């Protein structure tokens, strides 16, 4: 699975570390790391929680680019 | 909400590792039964069953700690290395005390079939497993610090 660079850049734009984001939504840092590296497919609830925390929509973070589809 | 609630990825990992450990336990017991049928007794009952069960539990415990599926995100911040060492030390002390008291108070008899070593093997295996779990936990914590970018 391709890396989720949109998540990484959205998180960086908010000046949040992986740990900060993980603590904010109640998961471990390893889960956020795995999502960003494409090693884990989050559930829709987790996707929504991430989007709410970063102030983005699901499409903006989790929709695949044409290159990665 | 429970303090040690695992997140969804941790639950998935733990379930997968648990299934593998269960299958390992099943196949090891089946193999042991097969070997017994051919007349090969590597250890007397119940020591052989103890060893197989403790091996599988150790495998399960080490793997879930290695894969960060042992403690949840909320409890992870609270658990420190000193607490783990303290818990391990208490467990070993209790095990040693139980074995010492049982040996002192019960009538000493000559073991007929040599299976009296079950308790000692249990203690040794538990201690080794806890030490391994502690080492893996410490290594995992250090790895997590290195991974974060």
PDB file of C-alpha atoms in Angstrom:
ATOM      1  CA  UNK A   1       0.000   0.000   0.000  1.00  0.00           C
ATOM      2  CA  UNK A   2       1.203   3.490  -0.836  1.00  0.00           C
ATOM      3  CA  UNK A   3       2.325   5.945   1.792  1.00  0.00           C
ATOM      4  CA  UNK A   4      -0.158   8.562   2.966  1.00  0.00           C
ATOM      5  CA  UNK A   5       1.831  11.728   2.413  1.00  0.00           C
ATOM      6  CA  UNK A   6      -1.290  13.886   2.635  1.00  0.00           C
ATOM      7  CA  UNK A   7      -1.768  12.833   6.237  1.00  0.00           C
ATOM      8  CA  UNK A   8       1.844  13.571   7.009  1.00  0.00           C
ATOM      9  CA  UNK A   9       1.737  17.016   5.410  1.00  0.00           C
ATOM     10  CA  UNK A  10      -1.598  17.886   7.060  1.00  0.00           C
ATOM     11  CA  UNK A  11      -0.167  16.907  10.413  1.00  0.00           C
ATOM     12  CA  UNK A  12       2.977  18.938   9.787  1.00  0.00           C
ATOM     13  CA  UNK A  13       0.884  21.937   8.732  1.00  0.00           C
ATOM     14  CA  UNK A  14      -0.741  21.834  12.158  1.00  0.00           C
ATOM     15  CA  UNK A  15       2.693  21.536  13.755  1.00  0.00           C
ATOM     16  CA  UNK A  16       1.753  18.262  15.399  1.00  0.00           C
ATOM     17  CA  UNK A  17       4.002  15.303  15.994  1.00  0.00           C
ATOM     18  CA  UNK A  18       2.778  11.746  15.500  1.00  0.00           C
ATOM     19  CA  UNK A  19       2.538  11.425  19.265  1.00  0.00           C
ATOM     20  CA  UNK A  20       0.470  14.618  19.554  1.00  0.00           C
ATOM     21  CA  UNK A  21      -2.002  13.436  16.939  1.00  0.00           C
ATOM     22  CA  UNK A  22      -2.141   9.946  18.435  1.00  0.00           C
ATOM     23  CA  UNK A  23      -2.832  11.274  21.928  1.00  0.00           C
ATOM     24  CA  UNK A  24      -5.477  13.636  20.589  1.00  0.00           C
ATOM     25  CA  UNK A  25      -7.515  10.867  18.976  1.00  0.00           C
ATOM     26  CA  UNK A  26      -6.761   8.102  21.486  1.00  0.00           C
ATOM     27  CA  UNK A  27      -4.529   5.741  19.530  1.00  0.00           C
ATOM     28  CA  UNK A  28      -0.868   4.845  19.767  1.00  0.00           C
ATOM     29  CA  UNK A  29       1.893   6.669  17.918  1.00  0.00           C
ATOM     30  CA  UNK A  30       2.689   3.408  16.111  1.00  0.00           C
ATOM     31  CA  UNK A  31      -0.806   3.382  14.607  1.00  0.00           C
ATOM     32  CA  UNK A  32      -0.369   6.876  13.154  1.00  0.00           C
ATOM     33  CA  UNK A  33       3.074   5.875  11.884  1.00  0.00           C
ATOM     34  CA  UNK A  34       1.656   2.744  10.260  1.00  0.00           C
ATOM     35  CA  UNK A  35      -1.127   4.739   8.570  1.00  0.00           C
ATOM     36  CA  UNK A  36       1.352   7.278   7.195  1.00  0.00           C
ATOM     37  CA  UNK A  37       3.653   4.525   5.903  1.00  0.00           C
ATOM     38  CA  UNK A  38       0.794   2.661   4.279  1.00  0.00           C
ATOM     39  CA  UNK A  39       1.192  -0.362   6.538  1.00  0.00           C
ATOM     40  CA  UNK A  40      -2.277  -0.204   8.061  1.00  0.00           C
ATOM     41  CA  UNK A  41      -5.798   0.541   6.773  1.00  0.00           C
ATOM     42  CA  UNK A  42      -7.672   2.549   9.398  1.00  0.00           C
ATOM     43  CA  UNK A  43     -11.375   2.090  10.004  1.00  0.00           C
ATOM     44  CA  UNK A  44     -13.785   4.766   8.825  1.00  0.00           C
ATOM     45  CA  UNK A  45     -14.267   5.944  12.411  1.00  0.00           C
ATOM     46  CA  UNK A  46     -10.552   6.448  12.845  1.00  0.00           C
ATOM     47  CA  UNK A  47     -10.339   8.238   9.488  1.00  0.00           C
ATOM     48  CA  UNK A  48     -13.118  10.595  10.549  1.00  0.00           C
ATOM     49  CA  UNK A  49     -11.446  11.248  13.917  1.00  0.00           C
ATOM     50  CA  UNK A  50      -8.156  12.084  12.162  1.00  0.00           C
ATOM     51  CA  UNK A  51      -9.884  14.407   9.697  1.00  0.00           C
ATOM     52  CA  UNK A  52     -11.756  16.234  12.452  1.00  0.00           C
ATOM     53  CA  UNK A  53      -8.568  16.774  14.419  1.00  0.00           C
ATOM     54  CA  UNK A  54      -6.665  18.053  11.367  1.00  0.00           C
ATOM     55  CA  UNK A  55      -9.577  20.101  10.041  1.00  0.00           C
ATOM     56  CA  UNK A  56      -9.668  18.351   6.685  1.00  0.00           C
ATOM     57  CA  UNK A  57     -12.177  16.255   4.766  1.00  0.00           C
ATOM     58  CA  UNK A  58     -11.881  12.528   4.110  1.00  0.00           C
ATOM     59  CA  UNK A  59     -11.117  13.167   0.444  1.00  0.00           C
ATOM     60  CA  UNK A  60      -8.337  15.592   1.269  1.00  0.00           C
ATOM     61  CA  UNK A  61      -6.447  13.061   3.380  1.00  0.00           C
ATOM     62  CA  UNK A  62      -7.524   9.550   2.428  1.00  0.00           C
ATOM     63  CA  UNK A  63      -8.511   9.671  -1.233  1.00  0.00           C
ATOM     64  CA  UNK A  64      -5.913   8.102  -3.463  1.00  0.00           C
ATOM     65  CA  UNK A  65      -4.095  10.144  -6.062  1.00  0.00           C
ATOM     66  CA  UNK A  66      -4.189   8.883  -9.630  1.00  0.00           C
ATOM     67  CA  UNK A  67      -0.479   7.951  -9.378  1.00  0.00           C
ATOM     68  CA  UNK A  68      -1.094   5.732  -6.339  1.00  0.00           C
ATOM     69  CA  UNK A  69      -4.414   4.208  -7.441  1.00  0.00           C
TER      70      UNK A  69
ATOM     71  CA  UNK B   1     -13.441   3.277  29.800  1.00  0.00           C
ATOM     72  CA  UNK B   2     -10.767   0.733  30.729  1.00  0.00           C
ATOM     73  CA  UNK B   3      -7.286   2.077  31.306  1.00  0.00           C
ATOM     74  CA  UNK B   4      -5.649  -0.564  29.133  1.00  0.00           C
ATOM     75  CA  UNK B   5      -8.031  -0.349  26.148  1.00  0.00           C
ATOM     76  CA  UNK B   6      -6.150  -1.155  22.979  1.00  0.00           C
ATOM     77  CA  UNK B   7      -6.635   0.807  19.790  1.00  0.00           C
ATOM     78  CA  UNK B   8      -7.943  -0.912  16.645  1.00  0.00           C
ATOM     79  CA  UNK B   9      -4.558  -1.734  15.166  1.00  0.00           C
ATOM     80  CA  UNK B  10      -3.363  -3.221  18.452  1.00  0.00           C
ATOM     81  CA  UNK B  11      -6.523  -5.357  18.687  1.00  0.00           C
ATOM     82  CA  UNK B  12      -5.966  -6.676  15.151  1.00  0.00           C
ATOM     83  CA  UNK B  13      -2.345  -7.526  15.869  1.00  0.00           C
ATOM     84  CA  UNK B  14      -3.185  -9.195  19.161  1.00  0.00           C
ATOM     85  CA  UNK B  15      -5.916 -11.293  17.582  1.00  0.00           C
ATOM     86  CA  UNK B  16      -3.615 -12.404  14.778  1.00  0.00           C
ATOM     87  CA  UNK B  17      -0.797 -13.288  17.168  1.00  0.00           C
ATOM     88  CA  UNK B  18      -3.253 -15.051  19.498  1.00  0.00           C
ATOM     89  CA  UNK B  19      -4.543 -17.195  16.638  1.00  0.00           C
ATOM     90  CA  UNK B  20      -1.008 -18.161  15.664  1.00  0.00           C
ATOM     91  CA  UNK B  21      -0.095 -18.998  19.271  1.00  0.00           C
ATOM     92  CA  UNK B  22      -3.215 -21.129  19.631  1.00  0.00           C
ATOM     93  CA  UNK B  23      -2.445 -23.051  16.451  1.00  0.00           C
ATOM     94  CA  UNK B  24       1.152 -23.524  17.606  1.00  0.00           C
ATOM     95  CA  UNK B  25      -0.090 -24.908  20.933  1.00  0.00           C
ATOM     96  CA  UNK B  26      -2.494 -27.221  19.126  1.00  0.00           C
ATOM     97  CA  UNK B  27       0.113 -28.619  16.744  1.00  0.00           C
ATOM     98  CA  UNK B  28       2.740 -29.060  19.459  1.00  0.00           C
ATOM     99  CA  UNK B  29       0.276 -31.023  21.598  1.00  0.00           C
ATOM    100  CA  UNK B  30      -0.737 -33.134  18.599  1.00  0.00           C
ATOM    101  CA  UNK B  31       2.910 -33.856  17.822  1.00  0.00           C
ATOM    102  CA  UNK B  32       3.501 -34.759  21.463  1.00  0.00           C
ATOM    103  CA  UNK B  33       0.565 -37.179  21.347  1.00  0.00           C
ATOM    104  CA  UNK B  34       1.944 -38.702  18.141  1.00  0.00           C
ATOM    105  CA  UNK B  35       5.411 -39.126  19.589  1.00  0.00           C
ATOM    106  CA  UNK B  36       3.915 -40.709  22.707  1.00  0.00           C
ATOM    107  CA  UNK B  37       2.128 -43.205  20.487  1.00  0.00           C
ATOM    108  CA  UNK B  38       5.442 -44.197  18.918  1.00  0.00           C
ATOM    109  CA  UNK B  39       6.916 -44.704  22.378  1.00  0.00           C
ATOM    110  CA  UNK B  40       9.005 -41.543  22.463  1.00  0.00           C
ATOM    111  CA  UNK B  41       8.565 -39.692  25.799  1.00  0.00           C
ATOM    112  CA  UNK B  42      10.701 -36.595  25.819  1.00  0.00           C
ATOM    113  CA  UNK B  43       9.400 -35.643  29.287  1.00  0.00           C
ATOM    114  CA  UNK B  44       7.088 -37.272  31.784  1.00  0.00           C
ATOM    115  CA  UNK B  45       3.500 -36.098  32.235  1.00  0.00           C
ATOM    116  CA  UNK B  46       2.570 -33.360  33.291  1.00  0.00           C
ATOM    117  CA  UNK B  47       5.945 -31.695  32.723  1.00  0.00           C
ATOM    118  CA  UNK B  48       5.693 -32.127  28.966  1.00  0.00           C
ATOM    119  CA  UNK B  49       2.314 -30.378  28.860  1.00  0.00           C
ATOM    120  CA  UNK B  50       3.630 -27.599  31.143  1.00  0.00           C
ATOM    121  CA  UNK B  51       6.596 -27.005  28.878  1.00  0.00           C
ATOM    122  CA  UNK B  52       4.472 -26.858  25.735  1.00  0.00           C
ATOM    123  CA  UNK B  53       1.893 -24.533  27.309  1.00  0.00           C
ATOM    124  CA  UNK B  54       4.511 -22.230  28.803  1.00  0.00           C
ATOM    125  CA  UNK B  55       6.438 -22.131  25.529  1.00  0.00           C
ATOM    126  CA  UNK B  56       3.345 -21.065  23.648  1.00  0.00           C
ATOM    127  CA  UNK B  57       2.410 -18.492  26.289  1.00  0.00           C
ATOM    128  CA  UNK B  58       5.942 -17.100  26.216  1.00  0.00           C
ATOM    129  CA  UNK B  59       5.798 -16.936  22.424  1.00  0.00           C
ATOM    130  CA  UNK B  60       2.451 -15.111  22.626  1.00  0.00           C
ATOM    131  CA  UNK B  61       3.585 -12.696  25.315  1.00  0.00           C
ATOM    132  CA  UNK B  62       6.880 -11.831  23.668  1.00  0.00           C
ATOM    133  CA  UNK B  63       5.255 -11.305  20.282  1.00  0.00           C
ATOM    134  CA  UNK B  64       2.480  -9.026  21.529  1.00  0.00           C
ATOM    135  CA  UNK B  65       4.972  -6.934  23.471  1.00  0.00           C
ATOM    136  CA  UNK B  66       7.301  -6.794  20.457  1.00  0.00           C
ATOM    137  CA  UNK B  67       4.395  -5.669  18.260  1.00  0.00           C
ATOM    138  CA  UNK B  68       3.267  -3.059  20.765  1.00  0.00           C
ATOM    139  CA  UNK B  69      -0.058  -4.773  21.369  1.00  0.00           C
ATOM    140  CA  UNK B  70       0.295  -5.367  25.085  1.00  0.00           C
ATOM    141  CA  UNK B  71      -0.681  -2.042  26.613  1.00  0.00           C
ATOM    142  CA  UNK B  72      -3.080   0.544  25.248  1.00  0.00           C
ATOM    143  CA  UNK B  73      -2.291   4.151  24.405  1.00  0.00           C
ATOM    144  CA  UNK B  74      -3.613   5.536  27.679  1.00  0.00           C
ATOM    145  CA  UNK B  75      -1.689   3.117  29.903  1.00  0.00           C
ATOM    146  CA  UNK B  76       1.510   3.302  27.876  1.00  0.00           C
ATOM    147  CA  UNK B  77       2.407   6.724  29.220  1.00  0.00           C
ATOM    148  CA  UNK B  78       1.970   5.633  32.808  1.00  0.00           C
ATOM    149  CA  UNK B  79       3.928   2.391  32.772  1.00  0.00           C
ATOM    150  CA  UNK B  80       7.583   2.970  33.438  1.00  0.00           C
ATOM    151  CA  UNK B  81      10.538   0.624  33.396  1.00  0.00           C
ATOM    152  CA  UNK B  82      10.849   0.796  37.154  1.00  0.00           C
ATOM    153  CA  UNK B  83       7.271  -0.401  37.629  1.00  0.00           C
ATOM    154  CA  UNK B  84       7.837  -3.364  35.325  1.00  0.00           C
ATOM    155  CA  UNK B  85      11.002  -4.334  37.160  1.00  0.00           C
ATOM    156  CA  UNK B  86       9.146  -4.045  40.453  1.00  0.00           C
ATOM    157  CA  UNK B  87       6.290  -6.267  39.223  1.00  0.00           C
ATOM    158  CA  UNK B  88       8.721  -8.869  37.904  1.00  0.00           C
ATOM    159  CA  UNK B  89      10.634  -8.898  41.169  1.00  0.00           C
ATOM    160  CA  UNK B  90       7.422  -9.342  43.177  1.00  0.00           C
ATOM    161  CA  UNK B  91       6.296 -12.211  40.926  1.00  0.00           C
ATOM    162  CA  UNK B  92       9.623 -13.990  41.313  1.00  0.00           C
ATOM    163  CA  UNK B  93       9.665 -13.473  45.067  1.00  0.00           C
ATOM    164  CA  UNK B  94       6.127 -14.869  45.426  1.00  0.00           C
ATOM    165  CA  UNK B  95       6.983 -17.887  43.275  1.00  0.00           C
ATOM    166  CA  UNK B  96      10.121 -18.597  45.291  1.00  0.00           C
ATOM    167  CA  UNK B  97       8.202 -18.239  48.570  1.00  0.00           C
ATOM    168  CA  UNK B  98       5.486 -20.642  47.427  1.00  0.00           C
ATOM    169  CA  UNK B  99       8.000 -23.265  46.390  1.00  0.00           C
ATOM    170  CA  UNK B 100       9.957 -22.844  49.638  1.00  0.00           C
ATOM    171  CA  UNK B 101       6.825 -23.123  51.819  1.00  0.00           C
ATOM    172  CA  UNK B 102       5.446 -26.097  49.918  1.00  0.00           C
ATOM    173  CA  UNK B 103       8.739 -27.955  50.146  1.00  0.00           C
ATOM    174  CA  UNK B 104       9.032 -27.235  53.865  1.00  0.00           C
ATOM    175  CA  UNK B 105       5.485 -28.145  54.909  1.00  0.00           C
ATOM    176  CA  UNK B 106       4.707 -31.135  52.755  1.00  0.00           C
ATOM    177  CA  UNK B 107       6.018 -34.628  53.452  1.00  0.00           C
ATOM    178  CA  UNK B 108       9.041 -35.349  51.383  1.00  0.00           C
ATOM    179  CA  UNK B 109       8.653 -38.478  49.310  1.00  0.00           C
ATOM    180  CA  UNK B 110      10.754 -40.050  46.685  1.00  0.00           C
ATOM    181  CA  UNK B 111       9.333 -39.221  43.295  1.00  0.00           C
ATOM    182  CA  UNK B 112       8.117 -42.407  41.698  1.00  0.00           C
ATOM    183  CA  UNK B 113       7.905 -41.250  38.148  1.00  0.00           C
ATOM    184  CA  UNK B 114      10.193 -38.235  38.290  1.00  0.00           C
ATOM    185  CA  UNK B 115       7.388 -35.766  37.657  1.00  0.00           C
ATOM    186  CA  UNK B 116       7.991 -33.812  40.856  1.00  0.00           C
ATOM    187  CA  UNK B 117      10.000 -31.243  38.977  1.00  0.00           C
ATOM    188  CA  UNK B 118       6.882 -29.655  37.510  1.00  0.00           C
ATOM    189  CA  UNK B 119       6.729 -26.830  40.054  1.00  0.00           C
ATOM    190  CA  UNK B 120      10.409 -26.010  39.679  1.00  0.00           C
ATOM    191  CA  UNK B 121      10.212 -26.030  35.915  1.00  0.00           C
ATOM    192  CA  UNK B 122       7.113 -23.845  36.152  1.00  0.00           C
ATOM    193  CA  UNK B 123       8.936 -21.338  38.310  1.00  0.00           C
ATOM    194  CA  UNK B 124      12.020 -21.278  36.126  1.00  0.00           C
ATOM    195  CA  UNK B 125      10.006 -20.939  32.944  1.00  0.00           C
ATOM    196  CA  UNK B 126       7.819 -18.179  34.399  1.00  0.00           C
ATOM    197  CA  UNK B 127      10.868 -16.275  35.601  1.00  0.00           C
ATOM    198  CA  UNK B 128      12.614 -16.613  32.260  1.00  0.00           C
ATOM    199  CA  UNK B 129       9.441 -15.570  30.432  1.00  0.00           C
ATOM    200  CA  UNK B 130       8.997 -12.493  32.602  1.00  0.00           C
ATOM    201  CA  UNK B 131      12.632 -11.508  32.139  1.00  0.00           C
ATOM    202  CA  UNK B 132      12.314 -11.934  28.373  1.00  0.00           C
ATOM    203  CA  UNK B 133       9.108  -9.875  28.379  1.00  0.00           C
ATOM    204  CA  UNK B 134      10.853  -7.157  30.377  1.00  0.00           C
ATOM    205  CA  UNK B 135      13.813  -7.062  27.988  1.00  0.00           C
ATOM    206  CA  UNK B 136      11.538  -6.969  24.955  1.00  0.00           C
ATOM    207  CA  UNK B 137       9.509  -4.175  26.549  1.00  0.00           C
ATOM    208  CA  UNK B 138      12.620  -2.082  27.171  1.00  0.00           C
ATOM    209  CA  UNK B 139      13.931  -2.700  23.658  1.00  0.00           C
ATOM    210  CA  UNK B 140      10.534  -1.800  22.161  1.00  0.00           C
ATOM    211  CA  UNK B 141      10.460   1.479  24.082  1.00  0.00           C
ATOM    212  CA  UNK B 142      13.913   2.397  22.793  1.00  0.00           C
ATOM    213  CA  UNK B 143      12.952   1.433  19.248  1.00  0.00           C
ATOM    214  CA  UNK B 144       9.831   3.580  19.446  1.00  0.00           C
ATOM    215  CA  UNK B 145      11.907   6.598  20.395  1.00  0.00           C
ATOM    216  CA  UNK B 146      14.192   5.997  17.416  1.00  0.00           C
ATOM    217  CA  UNK B 147      11.326   5.532  14.944  1.00  0.00           C
ATOM    218  CA  UNK B 148       9.626   8.837  15.665  1.00  0.00           C
ATOM    219  CA  UNK B 149      10.510  11.457  13.120  1.00  0.00           C
TER     220      UNK B 149
END
